[in-house]
Coordinates of C-alpha atoms in Angstrom, one line a residue:
M163 CA -255.9 23.5 87.2
W164 CA -256.6 24.9 83.1
R165 CA -253.6 26.6 82.8
T166 CA -252.2 23.5 83.9
K167 CA -253.4 21.5 81.0
I168 CA -252.9 24.0 78.8
L169 CA -249.0 23.9 79.4
M170 CA -249.2 20.2 79.5
F171 CA -250.2 20.5 75.5
I172 CA -248.3 23.0 74.8
L173 CA -245.1 21.2 75.9
W174 CA -246.4 18.1 74.0
V175 CA -247.5 20.1 70.8
L176 CA -243.5 21.8 71.4
S177 CA -241.8 17.9 71.9
C178 CA -243.8 17.2 68.4
L179 CA -242.2 19.7 66.3
T180 CA -238.6 19.7 68.2
T181 CA -238.7 15.7 66.9
V182 CA -237.3 14.8 63.5
P183 CA -239.8 13.3 61.6
G184 CA -239.8 10.1 59.9
L185 CA -238.5 6.5 60.5
I186 CA -234.7 5.9 59.1
H187 CA -234.8 1.8 58.3
H188 CA -231.4 0.1 58.2
F189 CA -230.0 -3.0 56.4
G190 CA -227.2 -4.3 58.2
Y191 CA -225.2 -8.0 57.4
E192 CA -224.6 -10.6 60.1
G193 CA -220.4 -9.8 61.0
R194 CA -220.4 -6.3 59.3
D195 CA -220.4 -2.5 61.2
E196 CA -223.7 -0.5 60.6
Y197 CA -223.4 3.5 60.9
I198 CA -226.5 4.9 61.9
Q199 CA -227.0 8.6 60.5
C200 CA -229.2 10.6 62.7
S201 CA -229.5 14.5 61.4
Y202 CA -230.5 17.6 63.9
P203 CA -231.7 21.0 63.9
L204 CA -229.6 23.6 64.0
G205 CA -228.2 25.2 66.8
Y206 CA -228.0 22.2 68.5
E207 CA -224.5 21.5 67.8
G208 CA -223.4 21.4 71.1
Y209 CA -225.3 19.3 72.5
E210 CA -224.8 15.8 73.3
K211 CA -225.7 13.1 71.4
Y212 CA -226.4 9.9 72.5
L213 CA -228.0 6.1 70.9
C214 CA -230.3 4.4 73.1
K215 CA -232.7 1.1 72.1
N216 CA -236.1 0.1 73.1
N217 CA -238.0 2.7 75.1
C218 CA -234.8 4.6 75.8
G219 CA -234.7 5.0 79.4
N220 CA -232.3 5.7 81.8
N221 CA -230.8 1.8 81.3
D222 CA -231.7 1.8 77.0
V223 CA -228.2 4.6 76.8
L224 CA -225.8 2.5 75.1
I225 CA -223.6 5.3 73.8
S226 CA -223.4 8.8 74.3
T227 CA -220.5 11.7 72.9
L228 CA -219.7 12.4 76.7
Q229 CA -218.5 8.9 77.2
K230 CA -215.8 7.1 75.7
N231 CA -216.1 4.2 72.8
T232 CA -216.3 1.0 73.4
T233 CA -215.8 -2.1 71.0
K234 CA -219.6 -2.5 70.5
Y235 CA -220.6 0.9 69.8
R236 CA -219.0 4.0 68.9
T237 CA -220.3 7.8 67.8
Y238 CA -219.2 10.6 65.9
D239 CA -220.9 14.0 65.7
E240 CA -220.5 15.8 62.5
K241 CA -221.5 19.3 63.3
R242 CA -221.1 21.3 60.1
K243 CA -223.1 18.9 58.3
R244 CA -225.2 18.8 61.4
V245 CA -225.2 14.7 61.7
F246 CA -224.9 12.5 64.3
I247 CA -223.6 9.3 63.2
A248 CA -223.4 5.7 65.9
I249 CA -221.2 3.0 65.1
I250 CA -222.4 -0.7 66.0
S251 CA -219.7 -3.1 65.7
K252 CA -219.7 -7.1 64.2
L253 CA -223.4 -7.3 64.1
H254 CA -225.3 -10.8 65.0
L255 CA -228.5 -11.4 64.7
N256 CA -230.4 -9.9 67.7
D257 CA -229.1 -6.8 67.2
A258 CA -232.0 -6.0 65.3
G259 CA -234.4 -3.8 66.5
K260 CA -236.1 -0.3 67.0
F261 CA -233.0 2.5 68.2
W262 CA -233.1 6.1 68.8
C263 CA -231.1 8.8 68.3
G264 CA -231.4 11.3 71.1
V265 CA -229.8 15.6 71.7
T266 CA -229.9 16.7 75.3
R267 CA -231.5 19.9 76.0
P268 CA -233.7 21.3 78.6
G269 CA -236.9 20.0 78.5
T270 CA -237.7 16.9 76.4
D271 CA -234.8 15.5 74.0
I272 CA -234.9 15.8 70.3
Y273 CA -235.8 11.8 69.0
T274 CA -235.2 10.4 66.0
E275 CA -236.4 6.5 65.1
V276 CA -234.1 3.9 63.9
K277 CA -235.4 0.5 62.1
L278 CA -232.8 -1.9 62.2
H279 CA -232.5 -4.7 60.1
V280 CA -230.0 -7.8 60.4
T281 CA -230.1 -10.4 58.2
Q282 CA -226.7 -12.9 57.4
D283 CA -224.0 -12.3 55.2
R284 CA -224.5 -14.6 51.8
C285 CA -226.4 -15.2 49.1
C286 CA -228.4 -17.3 47.5
Q287 CA -230.0 -20.2 48.3
T288 CA -230.7 -21.2 44.7
V289 CA -227.6 -20.6 41.9
S290 CA -227.5 -20.8 38.7
K291 CA -224.8 -22.1 36.5
T292 CA -223.3 -21.3 33.0
Q293 CA -220.1 -22.2 31.6
S294 CA -217.6 -21.2 28.6
I295 CA -213.5 -21.8 27.4
E296 CA -210.7 -20.2 27.9
E297 CA -210.1 -17.3 25.7
G298 CA -214.0 -17.6 24.8
S299 CA -217.1 -15.4 26.4
V300 CA -220.1 -15.4 28.8
T301 CA -222.6 -13.8 29.2
I302 CA -224.4 -13.7 32.4
S303 CA -228.9 -12.6 32.4
C304 CA -229.8 -11.2 35.7
P305 CA -233.8 -10.4 36.6
Y306 CA -235.1 -7.7 38.7
D307 CA -238.6 -6.6 39.6
S308 CA -239.8 -3.7 38.3
Q309 CA -240.3 -1.5 40.8
S310 CA -236.5 -1.5 40.5
A311 CA -235.8 -0.4 36.8
N312 CA -234.6 3.0 37.8
N313 CA -232.1 1.5 40.3
L314 CA -228.4 1.1 40.0
K315 CA -227.3 -2.3 38.6
Y316 CA -223.7 -4.0 38.9
L317 CA -222.2 -6.7 39.3
C318 CA -219.2 -8.3 42.1
R319 CA -217.5 -12.1 42.5
G320 CA -218.2 -14.0 45.6
N321 CA -221.0 -13.8 47.7
R322 CA -221.1 -11.4 50.4
P323 CA -223.8 -8.9 49.5
S324 CA -222.6 -6.7 52.3
V325 CA -219.9 -5.7 50.1
C326 CA -220.4 -6.2 46.7
L327 CA -221.5 -2.7 45.5
K328 CA -218.2 -1.4 46.8
Q329 CA -216.4 -3.7 45.1
A330 CA -218.1 -4.1 42.0
V331 CA -216.6 -5.5 38.8
I332 CA -218.9 -3.3 36.9
T333 CA -222.2 -1.0 37.2
S334 CA -225.1 1.0 35.0
N335 CA -223.4 4.2 35.6
S336 CA -220.3 3.3 34.1
P337 CA -221.4 0.0 31.6
Q338 CA -218.6 -0.8 30.0
E339 CA -215.0 -1.4 31.8
G340 CA -212.5 -3.5 30.2
R341 CA -213.7 -6.9 29.4
F342 CA -217.1 -6.5 31.1
R343 CA -219.9 -5.1 29.1
L344 CA -223.7 -3.7 31.0
T345 CA -226.2 -3.7 29.1
D346 CA -230.1 -2.9 31.0
D347 CA -233.2 -4.6 28.8
R348 CA -235.9 -2.5 30.8
K349 CA -238.7 -4.1 29.0
S350 CA -237.8 -7.7 30.0
R351 CA -236.2 -6.9 32.7
I352 CA -233.1 -8.0 32.6
F353 CA -229.3 -7.1 32.7
T354 CA -226.7 -8.5 31.4
V355 CA -223.1 -8.9 31.9
T356 CA -221.0 -10.5 28.9
I357 CA -217.3 -11.1 30.0
S358 CA -214.9 -11.1 26.9
R359 CA -211.2 -13.2 26.8
L360 CA -212.1 -15.6 29.1
T361 CA -209.5 -17.3 31.6
L362 CA -209.4 -19.8 33.9
K363 CA -209.4 -17.1 37.4
D364 CA -212.7 -15.8 36.1
S365 CA -214.4 -19.1 37.2
G366 CA -216.6 -18.9 40.5
L367 CA -219.8 -17.4 42.4
Y368 CA -220.9 -13.5 40.9
L369 CA -223.4 -11.6 42.4
C370 CA -225.7 -9.9 40.5
G371 CA -226.8 -6.1 42.5
V372 CA -229.8 -3.8 42.8
K373 CA -229.5 -1.1 44.4
R374 CA -232.8 -0.6 46.8
T375 CA -232.7 2.5 49.3
S376 CA -235.8 0.9 51.5
D377 CA -234.7 -2.4 51.6
Y378 CA -232.1 -4.8 50.8
D379 CA -230.2 -4.8 47.5
L380 CA -231.5 -7.5 45.5
F381 CA -229.4 -9.9 44.5
S382 CA -228.9 -13.1 42.6
A383 CA -226.0 -15.7 42.4
V384 CA -224.1 -17.3 39.2
E385 CA -221.7 -19.7 39.7
L386 CA -219.3 -19.5 36.4
D387 CA -216.9 -22.5 35.4
V388 CA -213.9 -22.0 32.7
K389 CA -212.9 -24.6 31.0
V390 CA -209.6 -25.3 29.4
Y391 CA -209.5 -24.9 25.4
Q392 CA -208.1 -28.6 25.5
H393 CA -210.5 -30.2 26.8
R394 CA -213.0 -29.5 24.0
T395 CA -210.2 -30.4 22.3
T396 CA -210.1 -33.7 23.9
T397 CA -213.2 -34.3 23.3
V398 CA -213.0 -33.6 19.7
E399 CA -210.3 -36.2 20.2
T400 CA -212.2 -39.3 21.5
D401 CA -215.3 -38.4 18.8
L402 CA -212.6 -39.0 16.0
T403 CA -210.8 -41.6 17.8
T404 CA -214.1 -43.9 18.3
W405 CA -215.3 -43.1 14.5
L406 CA -212.2 -44.3 13.9
N407 CA -213.3 -47.4 15.4
V408 CA -215.9 -47.8 13.5
S409 CA -214.5 -47.3 10.7
E410 CA -211.7 -49.5 11.0
K411 CA -214.2 -52.3 12.2
K412 CA -216.5 -51.1 8.8
I413 CA -213.5 -51.8 6.7
Q414 CA -212.6 -55.2 8.2
D415 CA -216.5 -56.5 7.8
D416 CA -216.5 -54.9 3.8
V417 CA -213.4 -55.7 3.1
L418 CA -210.6 -58.4 4.8
Y419 CA -213.7 -60.5 5.1
P420 CA -213.8 -61.3 1.0
L421 CA -209.3 -60.9 1.2
W422 CA -210.0 -64.3 3.7
A423 CA -212.1 -66.1 1.3
L424 CA -209.8 -65.7 -1.8
F425 CA -207.5 -66.5 0.7
P426 CA -206.5 -69.9 -1.1
I427 CA -206.4 -68.9 -4.8
L428 CA -204.0 -66.3 -3.7
L429 CA -201.9 -69.6 -1.9
L430 CA -202.2 -71.8 -4.7
I431 CA -200.8 -68.9 -7.7
L432 CA -198.1 -68.0 -5.0
I433 CA -197.3 -71.7 -5.1
T434 CA -197.2 -71.9 -9.0
V435 CA -194.8 -68.5 -9.2
L436 CA -192.6 -70.1 -6.8
V437 CA -192.3 -73.9 -9.2
K438 CA -191.7 -71.3 -11.9
V439 CA -189.6 -69.5 -10.8
R440 CA -186.6 -72.2 -9.0
K441 CA -187.3 -74.5 -12.5
N442 CA -186.0 -71.4 -14.8
H443 CA -183.3 -71.0 -11.6
C444 CA -182.2 -74.7 -12.1
H445 CA -182.5 -74.1 -16.2
M446 CA -179.7 -70.7 -15.4
I447 CA -177.9 -73.2 -13.3
K448 CA -177.4 -76.2 -15.3
E449 CA -176.7 -73.2 -18.5
T450 CA -174.0 -71.6 -16.5
K451 CA -172.3 -75.5 -15.5
V452 CA -172.2 -76.1 -19.3
I453 CA -170.8 -72.5 -20.0
I454 CA -168.7 -72.7 -16.9
N455 CA -167.5 -76.2 -18.4
T456 CA -166.9 -74.8 -22.1
H457 CA -165.0 -72.1 -20.4
K458 CA -162.2 -75.3 -18.9
L459 CA -162.4 -76.9 -21.8
E460 CA -161.1 -73.7 -23.7
E461 CA -158.7 -72.9 -20.5
A462 CA -157.4 -76.4 -21.1
D463 CA -157.0 -76.6 -25.0
E464 CA -155.4 -73.0 -24.3
Q465 CA -153.2 -74.4 -21.9
E466 CA -151.8 -77.4 -23.8
E467 CA -151.5 -75.1 -26.9
M468 CA -149.1 -73.5 -24.9
N469 CA -148.1 -76.1 -23.1
S470 CA -147.2 -77.7 -26.7
N471 CA -145.5 -73.9 -28.2
E472 CA -143.5 -74.2 -24.1
L473 CA -142.2 -77.6 -25.6
Y474 CA -141.5 -76.7 -29.0
E475 CA -139.6 -73.8 -27.7
N476 CA -138.1 -76.1 -25.4
H477 CA -137.2 -78.9 -28.1
E478 CA -135.4 -75.9 -30.4
A479 CA -133.8 -74.7 -27.1
V480 CA -132.1 -77.8 -26.8
V481 CA -131.5 -79.0 -30.2
V482 CA -129.5 -75.0 -30.7
Y483 CA -127.8 -75.8 -27.4
A484 CA -127.1 -79.4 -28.3
Q485 CA -125.9 -78.4 -31.4
Q486 CA -124.1 -75.6 -29.8
W487 CA -122.6 -78.2 -27.3
T488 CA -121.6 -80.8 -29.9
F489 CA -119.7 -77.9 -31.6
K490 CA -117.9 -76.9 -28.7
Q491 CA -117.1 -80.6 -27.3
R492 CA -115.6 -81.4 -31.1
S493 CA -113.1 -78.4 -30.3
N494 CA -112.0 -78.9 -27.3
S495 CA -111.5 -82.8 -29.2
Y496 CA -107.8 -81.3 -31.0
H497 CA -109.7 -83.7 -33.9
F498 CA -108.6 -82.3 -36.8
D499 CA -108.3 -83.5 -40.4
D500 CA -107.6 -82.3 -43.8
K501 CA -110.6 -80.2 -44.1
D502 CA -110.5 -76.7 -44.1
E503 CA -109.6 -75.1 -40.2
N504 CA -113.2 -72.8 -41.0
E505 CA -115.1 -76.0 -41.6
A506 CA -117.0 -77.7 -38.9
D507 CA -115.5 -80.8 -38.2
C508 CA -118.1 -83.0 -37.2
E509 CA -118.7 -86.8 -35.9
S510 CA -120.7 -89.1 -37.4
I511 CA -123.3 -89.4 -34.9
T512 CA -126.8 -90.1 -36.0
A513 CA -130.2 -88.0 -35.7
P514 CA -131.8 -89.7 -32.6
E515 CA -128.3 -90.7 -30.8
E516 CA -127.5 -86.3 -30.9
I517 CA -131.3 -85.4 -29.4
Y518 CA -130.8 -87.7 -26.7
C519 CA -127.9 -86.7 -25.9
N520 CA -128.3 -82.8 -25.8
E521 CA -131.8 -83.7 -24.3
A522 CA -129.8 -85.2 -21.4
F523 CA -127.3 -82.4 -21.1
H524 CA -131.4 -80.4 -21.1
A525 CA -132.2 -81.8 -17.9
F526 CA -128.9 -81.9 -16.3
Q527 CA -128.8 -77.9 -17.1
R528 CA -132.2 -77.6 -15.8
R529 CA -131.1 -79.6 -12.1

């Protein structure tokens, strides 16, 4: 009897010694895959490993290395590192709970307890907002708790915490990455990320992350709105237009109204000027007419003088021609007297008759 109790006590002690101490916590996100890793002692590389749930009875075994993988569970044995890996695909909220990593051996198996936590893959209930303009810069502030002062800090785009660290645009391990610069103020427990040379594509949701080993990473959400620089110009133009409208109204009130009051006086001055201009215009017209009439009289006098000269010249020509014609007629008459042959023989004719005859002859020649 005593031997049996001693044997059972020894077996219990051995089982405790061969169980990997400690509780492993895993934090998964709904819809994502979770990799559960459990180490085992040296010498058990060739033994069967398995994953079970709850009390780990025969009906609680989910997958083992001797079974084929399923769409929900898969296993992998990293013998060189003595690590057994169980993969749970596409987590659901009801997958959360207690699991066991087991190693089959004679007697009592080796167990490692695993606590799986599952939460939704989105963040956060509150979102702070900030904005800036294109080609400008912005600083995103990310607070954290006092226990995470020495932990890794990072910033990623989107709102999926499960992939935030893998897709981080910058981390505290590398605080300068292109347009991103991370600064950690541990005294105030705030790290900031400055983004320079902003573009419209930088708009969107960002997650500030702080790495934690015994819990989900700490996250805070920030929404960045990058506005086009022209919007700012439009605002300035609107303000300028408003100012001009106010100034224009002020000018109308201060200047235009007194001008309207002076309108009757200005109208009287305008009428007076027009009357004077009209009188001067009429006087100029009269003088012009007088000058024109004077010119006409002078032209008439000149024309009369020209006609007189022409008549005088014509008269002389008629007289000369008449004399020539008279002499010619006389020579044709064959009338000779006792005078010398070279001496002109003229009839006794009076001067008026001679002028009349010659003028008649001249008129006949013009026809």
